[in-house]
mmCIF file of C-alpha atoms in Angstrom:
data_model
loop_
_atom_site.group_PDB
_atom_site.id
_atom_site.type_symbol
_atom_site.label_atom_id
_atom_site.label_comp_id
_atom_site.label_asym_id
_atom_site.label_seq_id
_atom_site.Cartn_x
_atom_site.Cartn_y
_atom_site.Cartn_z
ATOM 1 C CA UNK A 1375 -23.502 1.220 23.877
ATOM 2 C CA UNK A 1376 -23.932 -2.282 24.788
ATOM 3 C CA UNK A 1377 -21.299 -2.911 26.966
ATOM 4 C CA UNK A 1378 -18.767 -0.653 28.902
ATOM 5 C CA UNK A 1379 -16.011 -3.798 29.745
ATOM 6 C CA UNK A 1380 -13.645 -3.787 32.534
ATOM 7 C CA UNK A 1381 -11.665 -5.999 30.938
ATOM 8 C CA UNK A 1382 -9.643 -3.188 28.214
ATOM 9 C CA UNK A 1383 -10.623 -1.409 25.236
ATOM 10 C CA UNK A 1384 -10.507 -2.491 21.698
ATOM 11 C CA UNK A 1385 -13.295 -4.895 20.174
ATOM 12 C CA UNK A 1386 -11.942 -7.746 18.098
ATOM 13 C CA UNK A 1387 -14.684 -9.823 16.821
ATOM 14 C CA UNK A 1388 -18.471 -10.166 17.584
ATOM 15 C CA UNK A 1389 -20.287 -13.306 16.687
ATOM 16 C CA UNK A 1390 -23.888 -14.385 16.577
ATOM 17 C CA UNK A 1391 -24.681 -17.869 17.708
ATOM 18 C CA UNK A 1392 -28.240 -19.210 18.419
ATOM 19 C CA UNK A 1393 -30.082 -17.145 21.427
ATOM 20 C CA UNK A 1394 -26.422 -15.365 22.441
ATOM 21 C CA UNK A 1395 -23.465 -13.143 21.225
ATOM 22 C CA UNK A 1396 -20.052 -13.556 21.858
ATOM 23 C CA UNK A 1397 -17.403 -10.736 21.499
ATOM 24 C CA UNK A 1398 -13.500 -10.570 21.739
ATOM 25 C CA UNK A 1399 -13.045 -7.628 23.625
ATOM 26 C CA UNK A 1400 -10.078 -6.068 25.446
ATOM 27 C CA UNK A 1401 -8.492 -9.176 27.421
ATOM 28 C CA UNK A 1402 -11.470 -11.589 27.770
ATOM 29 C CA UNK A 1403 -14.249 -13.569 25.938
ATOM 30 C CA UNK A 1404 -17.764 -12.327 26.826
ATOM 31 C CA UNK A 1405 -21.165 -13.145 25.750
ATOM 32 C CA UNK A 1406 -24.643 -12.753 26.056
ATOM 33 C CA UNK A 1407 -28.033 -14.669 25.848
ATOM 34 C CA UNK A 1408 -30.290 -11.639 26.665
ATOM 35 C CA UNK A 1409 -29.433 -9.164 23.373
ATOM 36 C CA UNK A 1410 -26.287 -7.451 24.965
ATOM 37 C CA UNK A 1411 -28.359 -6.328 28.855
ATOM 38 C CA UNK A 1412 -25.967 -8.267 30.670
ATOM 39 C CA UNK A 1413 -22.670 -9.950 29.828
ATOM 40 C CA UNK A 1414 -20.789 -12.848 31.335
ATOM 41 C CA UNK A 1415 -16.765 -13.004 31.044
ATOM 42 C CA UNK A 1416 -16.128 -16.672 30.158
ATOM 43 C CA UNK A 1417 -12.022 -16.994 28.865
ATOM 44 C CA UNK A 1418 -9.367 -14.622 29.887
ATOM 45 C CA UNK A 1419 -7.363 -14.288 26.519
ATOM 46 C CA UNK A 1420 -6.256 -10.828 24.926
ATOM 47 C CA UNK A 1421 -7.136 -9.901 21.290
ATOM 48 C CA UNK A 1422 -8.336 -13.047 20.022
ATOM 49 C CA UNK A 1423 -10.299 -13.317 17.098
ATOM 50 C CA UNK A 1424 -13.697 -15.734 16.950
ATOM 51 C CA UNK A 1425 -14.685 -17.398 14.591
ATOM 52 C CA UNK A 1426 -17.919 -19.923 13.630
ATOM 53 C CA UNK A 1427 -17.344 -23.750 13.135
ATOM 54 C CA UNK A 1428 -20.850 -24.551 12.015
ATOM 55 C CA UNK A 1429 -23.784 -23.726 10.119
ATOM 56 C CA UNK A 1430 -26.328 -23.688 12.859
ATOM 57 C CA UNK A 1431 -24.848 -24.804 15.708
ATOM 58 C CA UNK A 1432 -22.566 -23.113 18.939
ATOM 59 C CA UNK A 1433 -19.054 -24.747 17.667
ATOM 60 C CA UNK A 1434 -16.773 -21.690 18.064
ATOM 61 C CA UNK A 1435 -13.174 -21.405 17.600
ATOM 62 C CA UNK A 1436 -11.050 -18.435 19.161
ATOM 63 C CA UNK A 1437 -7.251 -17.719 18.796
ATOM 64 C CA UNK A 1438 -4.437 -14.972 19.268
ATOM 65 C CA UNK A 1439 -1.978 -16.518 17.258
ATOM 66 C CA UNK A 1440 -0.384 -18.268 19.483
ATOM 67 C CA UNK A 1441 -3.261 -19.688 21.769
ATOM 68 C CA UNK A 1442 -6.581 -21.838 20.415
ATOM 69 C CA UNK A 1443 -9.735 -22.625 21.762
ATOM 70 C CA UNK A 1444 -12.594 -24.630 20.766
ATOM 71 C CA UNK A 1445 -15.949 -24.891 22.498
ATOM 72 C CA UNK A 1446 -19.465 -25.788 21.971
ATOM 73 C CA UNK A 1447 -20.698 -23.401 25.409
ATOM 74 C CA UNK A 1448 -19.190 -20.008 24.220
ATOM 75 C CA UNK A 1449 -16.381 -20.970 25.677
ATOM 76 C CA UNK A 1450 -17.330 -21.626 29.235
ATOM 77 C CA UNK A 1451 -15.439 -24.549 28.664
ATOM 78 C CA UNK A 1452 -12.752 -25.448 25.979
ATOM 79 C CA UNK A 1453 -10.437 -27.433 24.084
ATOM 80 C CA UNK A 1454 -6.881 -26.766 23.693
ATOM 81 C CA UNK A 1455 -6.285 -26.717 19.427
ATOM 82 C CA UNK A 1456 -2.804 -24.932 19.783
ATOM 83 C CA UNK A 1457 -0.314 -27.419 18.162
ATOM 84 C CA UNK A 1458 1.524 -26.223 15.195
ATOM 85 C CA UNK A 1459 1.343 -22.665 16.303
ATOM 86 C CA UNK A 1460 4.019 -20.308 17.775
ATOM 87 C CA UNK A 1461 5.275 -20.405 21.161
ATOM 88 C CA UNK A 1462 3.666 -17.393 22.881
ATOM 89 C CA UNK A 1463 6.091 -13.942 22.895
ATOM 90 C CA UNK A 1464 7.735 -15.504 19.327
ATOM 91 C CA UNK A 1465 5.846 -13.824 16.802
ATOM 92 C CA UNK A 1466 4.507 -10.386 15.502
ATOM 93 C CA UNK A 1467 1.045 -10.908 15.627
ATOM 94 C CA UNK A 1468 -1.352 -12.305 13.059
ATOM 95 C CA UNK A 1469 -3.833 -10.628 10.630
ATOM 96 C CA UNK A 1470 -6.858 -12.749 10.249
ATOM 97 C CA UNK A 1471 -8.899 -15.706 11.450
ATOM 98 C CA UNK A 1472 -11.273 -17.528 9.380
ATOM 99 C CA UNK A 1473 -13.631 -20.200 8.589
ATOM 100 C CA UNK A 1474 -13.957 -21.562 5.272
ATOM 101 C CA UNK A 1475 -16.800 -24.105 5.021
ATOM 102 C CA UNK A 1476 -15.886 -27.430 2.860
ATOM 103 C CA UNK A 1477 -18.857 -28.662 0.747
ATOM 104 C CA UNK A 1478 -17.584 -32.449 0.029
ATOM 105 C CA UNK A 1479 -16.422 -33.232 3.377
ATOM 106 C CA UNK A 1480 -19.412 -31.216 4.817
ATOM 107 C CA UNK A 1481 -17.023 -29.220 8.136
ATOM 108 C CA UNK A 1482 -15.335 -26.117 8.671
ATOM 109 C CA UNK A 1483 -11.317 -25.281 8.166
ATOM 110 C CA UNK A 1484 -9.701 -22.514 9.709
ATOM 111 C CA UNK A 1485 -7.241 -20.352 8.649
ATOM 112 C CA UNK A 1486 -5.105 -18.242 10.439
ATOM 113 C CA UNK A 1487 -3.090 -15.457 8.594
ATOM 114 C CA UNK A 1488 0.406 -14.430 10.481
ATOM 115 C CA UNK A 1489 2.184 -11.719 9.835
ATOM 116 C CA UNK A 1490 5.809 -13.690 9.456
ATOM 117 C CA UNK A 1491 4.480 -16.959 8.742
ATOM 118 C CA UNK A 1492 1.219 -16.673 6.363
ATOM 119 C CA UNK A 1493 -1.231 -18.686 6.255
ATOM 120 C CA UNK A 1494 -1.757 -21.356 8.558
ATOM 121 C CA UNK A 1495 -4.719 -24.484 8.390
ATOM 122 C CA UNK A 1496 -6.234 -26.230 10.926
ATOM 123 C CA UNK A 1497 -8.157 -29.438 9.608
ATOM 124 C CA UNK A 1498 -9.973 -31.459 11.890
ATOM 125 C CA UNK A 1499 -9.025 -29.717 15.262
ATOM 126 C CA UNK A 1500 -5.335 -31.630 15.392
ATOM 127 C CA UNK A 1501 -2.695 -29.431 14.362
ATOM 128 C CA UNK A 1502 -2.005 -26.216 12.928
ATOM 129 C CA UNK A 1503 -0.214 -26.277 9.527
ATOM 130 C CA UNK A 1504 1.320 -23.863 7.102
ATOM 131 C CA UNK A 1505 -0.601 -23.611 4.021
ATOM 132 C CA UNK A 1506 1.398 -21.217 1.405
ATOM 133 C CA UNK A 1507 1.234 -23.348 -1.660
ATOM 134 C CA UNK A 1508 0.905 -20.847 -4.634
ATOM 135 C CA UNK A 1509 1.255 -18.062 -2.362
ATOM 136 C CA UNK A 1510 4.284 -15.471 -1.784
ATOM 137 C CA UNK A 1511 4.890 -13.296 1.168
ATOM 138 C CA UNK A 1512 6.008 -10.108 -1.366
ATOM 139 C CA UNK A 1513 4.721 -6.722 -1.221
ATOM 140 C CA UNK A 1514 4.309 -5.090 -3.993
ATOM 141 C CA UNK A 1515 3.182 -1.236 -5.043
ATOM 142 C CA UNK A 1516 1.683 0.579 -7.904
ATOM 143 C CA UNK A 1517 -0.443 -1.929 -10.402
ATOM 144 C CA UNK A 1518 -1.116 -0.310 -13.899
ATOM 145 C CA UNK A 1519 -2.524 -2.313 -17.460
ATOM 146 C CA UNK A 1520 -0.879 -2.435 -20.759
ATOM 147 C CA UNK A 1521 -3.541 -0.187 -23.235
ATOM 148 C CA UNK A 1522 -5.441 -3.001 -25.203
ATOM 149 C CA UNK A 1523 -3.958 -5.916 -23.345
ATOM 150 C CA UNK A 1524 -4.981 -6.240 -19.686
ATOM 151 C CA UNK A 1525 -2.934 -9.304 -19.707
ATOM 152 C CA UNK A 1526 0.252 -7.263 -19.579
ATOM 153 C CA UNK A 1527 0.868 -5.903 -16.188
ATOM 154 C CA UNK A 1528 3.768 -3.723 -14.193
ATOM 155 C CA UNK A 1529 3.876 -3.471 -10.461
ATOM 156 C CA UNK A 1530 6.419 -2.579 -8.191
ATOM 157 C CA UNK A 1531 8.564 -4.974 -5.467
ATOM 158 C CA UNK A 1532 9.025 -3.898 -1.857
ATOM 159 C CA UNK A 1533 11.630 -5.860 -1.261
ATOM 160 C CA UNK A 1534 11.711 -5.376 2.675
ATOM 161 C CA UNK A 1535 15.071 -6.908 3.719
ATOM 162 C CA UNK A 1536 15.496 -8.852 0.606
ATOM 163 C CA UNK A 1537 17.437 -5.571 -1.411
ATOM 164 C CA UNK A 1538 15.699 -6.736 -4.120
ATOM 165 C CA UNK A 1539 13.922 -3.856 -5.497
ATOM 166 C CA UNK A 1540 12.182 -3.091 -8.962
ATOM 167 C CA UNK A 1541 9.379 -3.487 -11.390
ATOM 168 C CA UNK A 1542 8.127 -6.856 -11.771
ATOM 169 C CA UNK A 1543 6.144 -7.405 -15.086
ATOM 170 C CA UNK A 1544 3.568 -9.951 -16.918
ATOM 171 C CA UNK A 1545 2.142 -10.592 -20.222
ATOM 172 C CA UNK A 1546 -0.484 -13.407 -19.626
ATOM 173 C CA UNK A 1547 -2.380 -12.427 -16.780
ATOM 174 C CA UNK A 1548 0.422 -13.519 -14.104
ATOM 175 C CA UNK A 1549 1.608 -16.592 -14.981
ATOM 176 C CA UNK A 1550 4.519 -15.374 -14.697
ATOM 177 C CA UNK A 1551 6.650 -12.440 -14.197
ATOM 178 C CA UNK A 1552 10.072 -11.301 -15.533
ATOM 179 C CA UNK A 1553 11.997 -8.811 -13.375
ATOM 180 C CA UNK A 1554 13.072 -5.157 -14.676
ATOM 181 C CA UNK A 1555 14.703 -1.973 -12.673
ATOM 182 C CA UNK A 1556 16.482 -4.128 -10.266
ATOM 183 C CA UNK A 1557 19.736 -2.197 -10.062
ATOM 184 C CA UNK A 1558 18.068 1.150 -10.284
ATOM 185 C CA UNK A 1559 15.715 1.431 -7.295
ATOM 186 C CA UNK A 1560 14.957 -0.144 -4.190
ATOM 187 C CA UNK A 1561 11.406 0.048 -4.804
ATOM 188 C CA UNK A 1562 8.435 1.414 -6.884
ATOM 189 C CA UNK A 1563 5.069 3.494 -6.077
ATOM 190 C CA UNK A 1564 3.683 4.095 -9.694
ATOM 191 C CA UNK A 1565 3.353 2.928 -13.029
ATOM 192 C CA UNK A 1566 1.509 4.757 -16.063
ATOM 193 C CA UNK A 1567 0.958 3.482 -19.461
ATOM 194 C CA UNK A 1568 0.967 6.092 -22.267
ATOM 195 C CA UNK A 1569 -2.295 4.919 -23.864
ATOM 196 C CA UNK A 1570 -1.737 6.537 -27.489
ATOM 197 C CA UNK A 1571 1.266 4.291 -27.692
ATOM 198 C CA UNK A 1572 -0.677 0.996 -27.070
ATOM 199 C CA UNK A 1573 -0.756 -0.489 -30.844
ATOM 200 C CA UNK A 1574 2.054 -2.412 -30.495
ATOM 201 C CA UNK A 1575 4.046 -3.624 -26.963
ATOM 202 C CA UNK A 1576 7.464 -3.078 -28.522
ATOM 203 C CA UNK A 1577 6.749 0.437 -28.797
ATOM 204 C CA UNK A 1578 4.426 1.409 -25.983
ATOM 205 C CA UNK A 1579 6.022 3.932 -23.556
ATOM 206 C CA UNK A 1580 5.391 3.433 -19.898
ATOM 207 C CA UNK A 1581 6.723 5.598 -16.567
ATOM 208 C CA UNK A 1582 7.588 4.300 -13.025
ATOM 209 C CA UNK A 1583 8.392 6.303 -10.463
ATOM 210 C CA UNK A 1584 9.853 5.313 -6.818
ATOM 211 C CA UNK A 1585 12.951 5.522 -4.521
ATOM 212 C CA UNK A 1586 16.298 5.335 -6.683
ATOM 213 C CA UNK A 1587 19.377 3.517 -5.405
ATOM 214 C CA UNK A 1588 23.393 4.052 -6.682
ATOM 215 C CA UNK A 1589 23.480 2.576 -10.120
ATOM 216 C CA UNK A 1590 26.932 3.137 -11.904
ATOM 217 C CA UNK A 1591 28.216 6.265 -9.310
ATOM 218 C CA UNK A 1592 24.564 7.935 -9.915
ATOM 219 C CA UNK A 1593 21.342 7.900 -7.863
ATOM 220 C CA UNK A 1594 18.587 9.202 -9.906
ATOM 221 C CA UNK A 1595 15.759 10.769 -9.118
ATOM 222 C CA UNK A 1596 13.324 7.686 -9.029
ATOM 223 C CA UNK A 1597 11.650 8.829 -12.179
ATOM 224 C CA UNK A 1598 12.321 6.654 -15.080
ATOM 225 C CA UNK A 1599 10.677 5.722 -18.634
ATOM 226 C CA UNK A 1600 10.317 3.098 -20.911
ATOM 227 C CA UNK A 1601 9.737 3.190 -24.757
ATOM 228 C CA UNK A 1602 9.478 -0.873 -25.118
ATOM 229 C CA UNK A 1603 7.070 -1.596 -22.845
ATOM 230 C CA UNK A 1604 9.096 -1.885 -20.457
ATOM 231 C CA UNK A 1605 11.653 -4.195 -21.393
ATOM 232 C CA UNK A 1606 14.660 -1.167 -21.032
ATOM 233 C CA UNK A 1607 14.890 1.559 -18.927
ATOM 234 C CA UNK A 1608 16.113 5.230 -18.920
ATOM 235 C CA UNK A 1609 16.577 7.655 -15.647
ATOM 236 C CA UNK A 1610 14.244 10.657 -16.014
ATOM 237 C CA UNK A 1611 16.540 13.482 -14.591
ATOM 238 C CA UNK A 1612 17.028 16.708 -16.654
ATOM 239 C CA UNK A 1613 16.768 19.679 -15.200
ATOM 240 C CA UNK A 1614 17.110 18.013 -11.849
ATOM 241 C CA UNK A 1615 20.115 19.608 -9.749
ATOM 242 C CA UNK A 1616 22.650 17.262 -8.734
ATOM 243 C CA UNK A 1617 25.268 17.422 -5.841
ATOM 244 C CA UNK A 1618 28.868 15.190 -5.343
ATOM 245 C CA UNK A 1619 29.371 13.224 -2.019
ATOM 246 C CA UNK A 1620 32.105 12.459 -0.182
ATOM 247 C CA UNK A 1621 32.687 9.318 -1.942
ATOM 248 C CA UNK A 1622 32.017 10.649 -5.274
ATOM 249 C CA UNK A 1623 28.769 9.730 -6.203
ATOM 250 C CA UNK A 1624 26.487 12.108 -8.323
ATOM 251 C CA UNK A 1625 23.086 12.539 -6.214
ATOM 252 C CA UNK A 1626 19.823 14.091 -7.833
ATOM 253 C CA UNK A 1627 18.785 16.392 -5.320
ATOM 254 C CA UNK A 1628 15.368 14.991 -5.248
ATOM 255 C CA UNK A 1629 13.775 12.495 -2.079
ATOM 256 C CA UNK A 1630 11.879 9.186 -3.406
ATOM 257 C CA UNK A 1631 8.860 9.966 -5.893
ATOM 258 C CA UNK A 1632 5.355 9.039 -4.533
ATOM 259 C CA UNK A 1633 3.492 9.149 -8.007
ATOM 260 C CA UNK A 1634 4.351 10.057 -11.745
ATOM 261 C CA UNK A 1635 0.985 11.082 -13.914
ATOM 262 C CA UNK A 1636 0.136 11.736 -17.461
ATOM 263 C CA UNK A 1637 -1.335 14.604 -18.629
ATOM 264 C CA UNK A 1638 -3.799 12.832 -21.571
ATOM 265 C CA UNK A 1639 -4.792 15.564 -23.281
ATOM 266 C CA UNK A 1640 -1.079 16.793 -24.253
ATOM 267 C CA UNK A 1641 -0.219 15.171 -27.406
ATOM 268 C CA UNK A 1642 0.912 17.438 -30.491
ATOM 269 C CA UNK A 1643 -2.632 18.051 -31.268
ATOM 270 C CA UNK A 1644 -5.190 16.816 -28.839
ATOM 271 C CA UNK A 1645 -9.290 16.342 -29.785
ATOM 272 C CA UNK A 1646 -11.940 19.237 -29.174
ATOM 273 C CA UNK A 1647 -12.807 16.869 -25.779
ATOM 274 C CA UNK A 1648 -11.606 14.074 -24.119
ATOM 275 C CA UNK A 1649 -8.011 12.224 -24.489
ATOM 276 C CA UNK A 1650 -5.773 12.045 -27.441
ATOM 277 C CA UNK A 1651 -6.475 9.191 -29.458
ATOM 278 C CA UNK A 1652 -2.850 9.522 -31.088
ATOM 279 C CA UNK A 1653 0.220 10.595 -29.523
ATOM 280 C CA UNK A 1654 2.481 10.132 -27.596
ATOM 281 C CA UNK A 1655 1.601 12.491 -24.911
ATOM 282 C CA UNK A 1656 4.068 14.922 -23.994
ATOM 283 C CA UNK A 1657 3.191 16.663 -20.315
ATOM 284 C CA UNK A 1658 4.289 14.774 -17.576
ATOM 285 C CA UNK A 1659 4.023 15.429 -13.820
ATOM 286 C CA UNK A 1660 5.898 13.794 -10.703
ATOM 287 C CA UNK A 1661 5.411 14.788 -6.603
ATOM 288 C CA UNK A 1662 7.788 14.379 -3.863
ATOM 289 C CA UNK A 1663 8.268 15.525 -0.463
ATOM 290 C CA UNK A 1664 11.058 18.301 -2.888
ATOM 291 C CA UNK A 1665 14.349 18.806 -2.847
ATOM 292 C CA UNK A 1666 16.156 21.359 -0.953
ATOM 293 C CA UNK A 1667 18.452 22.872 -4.128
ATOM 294 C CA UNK A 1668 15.070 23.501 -6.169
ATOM 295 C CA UNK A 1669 12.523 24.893 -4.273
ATOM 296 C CA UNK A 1670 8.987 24.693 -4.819
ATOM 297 C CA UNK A 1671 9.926 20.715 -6.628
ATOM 298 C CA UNK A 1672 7.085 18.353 -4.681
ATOM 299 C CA UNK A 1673 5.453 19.141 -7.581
ATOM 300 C CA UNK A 1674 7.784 18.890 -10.796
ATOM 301 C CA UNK A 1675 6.826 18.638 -14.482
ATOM 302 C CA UNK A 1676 7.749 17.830 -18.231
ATOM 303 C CA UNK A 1677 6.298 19.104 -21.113
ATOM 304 C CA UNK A 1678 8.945 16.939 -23.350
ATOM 305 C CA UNK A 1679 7.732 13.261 -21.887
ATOM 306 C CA UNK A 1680 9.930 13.405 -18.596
ATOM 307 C CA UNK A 1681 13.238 14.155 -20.635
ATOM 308 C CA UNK A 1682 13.563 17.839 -18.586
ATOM 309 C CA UNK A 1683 11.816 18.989 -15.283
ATOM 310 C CA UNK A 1684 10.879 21.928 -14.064
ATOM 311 C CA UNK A 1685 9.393 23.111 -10.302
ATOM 312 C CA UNK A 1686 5.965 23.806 -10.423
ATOM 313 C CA UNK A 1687 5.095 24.020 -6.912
ATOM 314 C CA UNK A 1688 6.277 27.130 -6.379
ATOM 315 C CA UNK A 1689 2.658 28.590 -4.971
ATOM 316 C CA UNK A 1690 2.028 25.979 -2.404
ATOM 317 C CA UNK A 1691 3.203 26.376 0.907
ATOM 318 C CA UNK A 1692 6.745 26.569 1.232
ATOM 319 C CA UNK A 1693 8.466 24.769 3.758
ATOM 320 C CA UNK A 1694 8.870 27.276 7.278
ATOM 321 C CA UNK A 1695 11.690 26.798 10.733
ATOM 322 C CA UNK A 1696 12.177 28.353 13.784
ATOM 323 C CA UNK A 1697 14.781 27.911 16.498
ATOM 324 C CA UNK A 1698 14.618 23.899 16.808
ATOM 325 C CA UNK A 1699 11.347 23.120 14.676
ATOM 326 C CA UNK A 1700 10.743 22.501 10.745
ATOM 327 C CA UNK A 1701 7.581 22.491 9.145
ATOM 328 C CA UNK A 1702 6.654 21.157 5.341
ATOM 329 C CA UNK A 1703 3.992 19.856 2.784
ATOM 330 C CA UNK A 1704 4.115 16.542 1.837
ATOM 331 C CA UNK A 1705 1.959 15.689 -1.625
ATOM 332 C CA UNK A 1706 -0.013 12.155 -1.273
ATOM 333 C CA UNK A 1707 -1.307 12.130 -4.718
ATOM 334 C CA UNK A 1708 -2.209 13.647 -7.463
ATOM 335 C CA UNK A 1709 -4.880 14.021 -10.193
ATOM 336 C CA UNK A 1710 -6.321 16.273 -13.334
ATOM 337 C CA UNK A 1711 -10.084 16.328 -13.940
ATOM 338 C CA UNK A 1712 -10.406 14.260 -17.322
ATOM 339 C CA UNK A 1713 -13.061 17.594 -18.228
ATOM 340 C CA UNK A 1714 -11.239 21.100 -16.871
ATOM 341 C CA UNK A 1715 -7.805 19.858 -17.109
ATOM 342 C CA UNK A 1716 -7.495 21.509 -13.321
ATOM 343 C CA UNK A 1717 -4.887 19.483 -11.088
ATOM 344 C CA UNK A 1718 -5.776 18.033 -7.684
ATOM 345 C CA UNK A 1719 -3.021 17.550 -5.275
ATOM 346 C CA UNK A 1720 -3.603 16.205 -1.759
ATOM 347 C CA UNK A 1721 -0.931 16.648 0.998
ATOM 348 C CA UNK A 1722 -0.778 15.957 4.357
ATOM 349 C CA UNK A 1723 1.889 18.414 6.667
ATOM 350 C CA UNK A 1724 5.363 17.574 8.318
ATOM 351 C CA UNK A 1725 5.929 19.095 11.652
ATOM 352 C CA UNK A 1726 8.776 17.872 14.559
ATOM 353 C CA UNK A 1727 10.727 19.960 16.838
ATOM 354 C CA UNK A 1728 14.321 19.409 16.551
ATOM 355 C CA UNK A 1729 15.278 19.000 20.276
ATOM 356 C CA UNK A 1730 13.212 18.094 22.707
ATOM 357 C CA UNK A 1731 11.609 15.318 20.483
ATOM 358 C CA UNK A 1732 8.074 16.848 21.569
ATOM 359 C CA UNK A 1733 4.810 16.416 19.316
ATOM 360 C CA UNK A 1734 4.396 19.638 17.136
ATOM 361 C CA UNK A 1735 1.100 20.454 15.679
ATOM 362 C CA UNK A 1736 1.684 21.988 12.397
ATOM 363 C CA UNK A 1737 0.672 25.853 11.100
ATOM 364 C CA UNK A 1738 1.815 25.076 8.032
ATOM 365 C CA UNK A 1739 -1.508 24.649 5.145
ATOM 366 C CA UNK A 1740 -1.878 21.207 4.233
ATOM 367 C CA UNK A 1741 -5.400 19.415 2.760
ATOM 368 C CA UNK A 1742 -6.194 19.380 -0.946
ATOM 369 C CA UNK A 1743 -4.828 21.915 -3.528
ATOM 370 C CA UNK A 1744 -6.217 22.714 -7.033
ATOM 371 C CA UNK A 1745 -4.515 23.926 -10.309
ATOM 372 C CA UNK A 1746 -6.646 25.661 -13.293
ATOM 373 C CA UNK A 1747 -3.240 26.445 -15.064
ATOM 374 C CA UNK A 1748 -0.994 23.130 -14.960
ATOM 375 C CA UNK A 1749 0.600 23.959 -11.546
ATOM 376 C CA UNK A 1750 1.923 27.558 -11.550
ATOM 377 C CA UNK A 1751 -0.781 28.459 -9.303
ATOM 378 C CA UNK A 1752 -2.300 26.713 -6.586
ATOM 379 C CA UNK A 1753 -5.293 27.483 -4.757
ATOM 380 C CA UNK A 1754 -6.349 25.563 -1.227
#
């Protein structure tokens, strides 16, 4: 340890200048000129980030999003360089600070990342502006490759508080994109390409799996398929139990689906080793946190190419209450070893206690999980 601050916890940024170090740290600026003995506290300012506005020299530049500094003294003394950015206590907080160096003018930019904003520039140490061009404050989940193009793409949209959900796809390298799934989900977590259908895009068959949303009086199961490469869609649901609500919607008993994976080895008549060449392939498997009218289903799979399910978690931990506390196993992800064929499956546990709202530390086994006979037994 170097330094035990009484100015708050939590390191931000350390930076090396000639003959000192400066550090973000807690609620204050410190630095040192004797290695990190002794430490002087020279700007009050909480979480900022520092960054270096010269090759060689002691230009510095600090901010917290809302606050800038400048100073050639590690910041004994500064310069105000806050123009252009939020009024402090009206915004979330920002992500990054940087310096980019600029070869033909021969100085430093910085850029400052915000979380509701995005990128901002300062040029010159005048004002802060936003610099988005080209860019597009989207989230998106899952990214999987076209077999034998890598210039076709599928990812999924978080929409956030847009509603506007669904797979977003390209076919020259991102371009551009053309939307698909929109009315079906509110977003997507996973994408896989069956490879032994990759000859032609028209025909290759791709899965997506995700949180559904009420499409013509159904929600779905968030598992759905695509035998065009994506240009049409078809809800994955057989075998799935289903319930009526109030309002008369049919409901697949099954929460959002975290991942959908292909078994490669399991077309019609797979090689001595490694994965089918042709296909298509036929086993299919899905997780979710499981439904409540199928036990055993965070772990569900197809051996006709997701057209009917069945549970094959029934050997993991099962889900366990008490009077005003549930417990349950939650799969993350899930793999098959390209050589055995074994599954992997890696969960974490649910715990709460019903009531009182108190932390519960959960009995239940949780950790990683491995199959040797394509899920009807699991071993921890």
């Amino acid at each position: 340890p170097m330094l035990t601050s009484p100015q708050g916890t939590g390191v931000f940024s350390v930076v090396f200048v000639p003959a000192n170090i400066v550090a973000s740290i807690g609620n204050a600026i410190v630095a040192s000129s004797d290695g990190g003995a002794t430490w002087a506290t020279n700007l009050q300012v909480s979480g900022a980030r520092i960054v270096r506005m010269s090759h060689n020299g002691t230009e510095l530049l600090a901010s917290d999003g809302t606050s800038c500094f400048y100073s050639t003294n590690l910041f004994a003394t500064q310069f105000l360089c806050d123009a252009g950015l939020p009024a402090p206590g009206t915004f979330r907080g920002f992500s990054s600070l940087t310096s980019v160096y600029d070869g033909f003018s021969e100085r430093h930019r910085a850029l400052l990342n915000q979380n509701d904003i995005g990128v901002r520039l300062l040029d010159g140490f005048t004002d802060w502006t936003i610099a988005n061009t080209n860019l597009h404050a989207e989230s998106v989940r899952g990214l999987a490759f076209a077999p034998n193009d890598s210039r076709r793409m599928v990812t999924g949209r978080f929409p956030g508080g847009s509603g506007r959900g669904g797979a977003i796809s390209t076919s020259n390298a991102g371009a551009s994109w053309t939307f698909g799934l929109e009315d079906r989900t509110t977003f997507l977590r996973s994408f896989e390409f069956d490879h032994t259908t990759g000859a032609d895009i028209a025909t290759t068959r791709v899965y997506a799996a995700g949180a559904p949303k009420v499409y013509l009086g159904r929600r779905s199961a968030g598992v759905f398929k695509s035998v065009d490469g994506g240009a049409t869609w078809d809800a994955l649901d057989g075998g799935l139990p289903t319930t009526t609500s109030g309002s008369g919607i049919v409901v697949v008993q099954l929460p959002s689906v975290r991942k959908v994976l292909l078994d490669k080895r399991s077309c019609a008549n797979p090689p001595a080793a490694g994965p089918c060449v042709t296909g298509p392939l036929n086993t299919v498997y899905a997780i979710s946190d499981g439904g409540t009218a199928l036990p055993g289903s965070n772990v569900i799979k197809s051996t006709q190419g997701g057209e009917n399910w069945m549970p094959t978690g029934m050997t993991l931990p099962q889900p366990i209450e008490g009077a005003g506390w549930y417990e349950s196993l939650s799969p993350v992800d899930l793999e098959i070893d390209p050589s055995s064929g074994a599954l992997y499956l890696s969960t974490f546990a649910l715990a709460y206690n019903d009531d009182d709202g108190s932390t519960r530390i959960p009995t239940i086994a949780s950790g990683v999980f491995r199959s040797a006979d394509g899920g009807a037994t699991w071993t921890r």
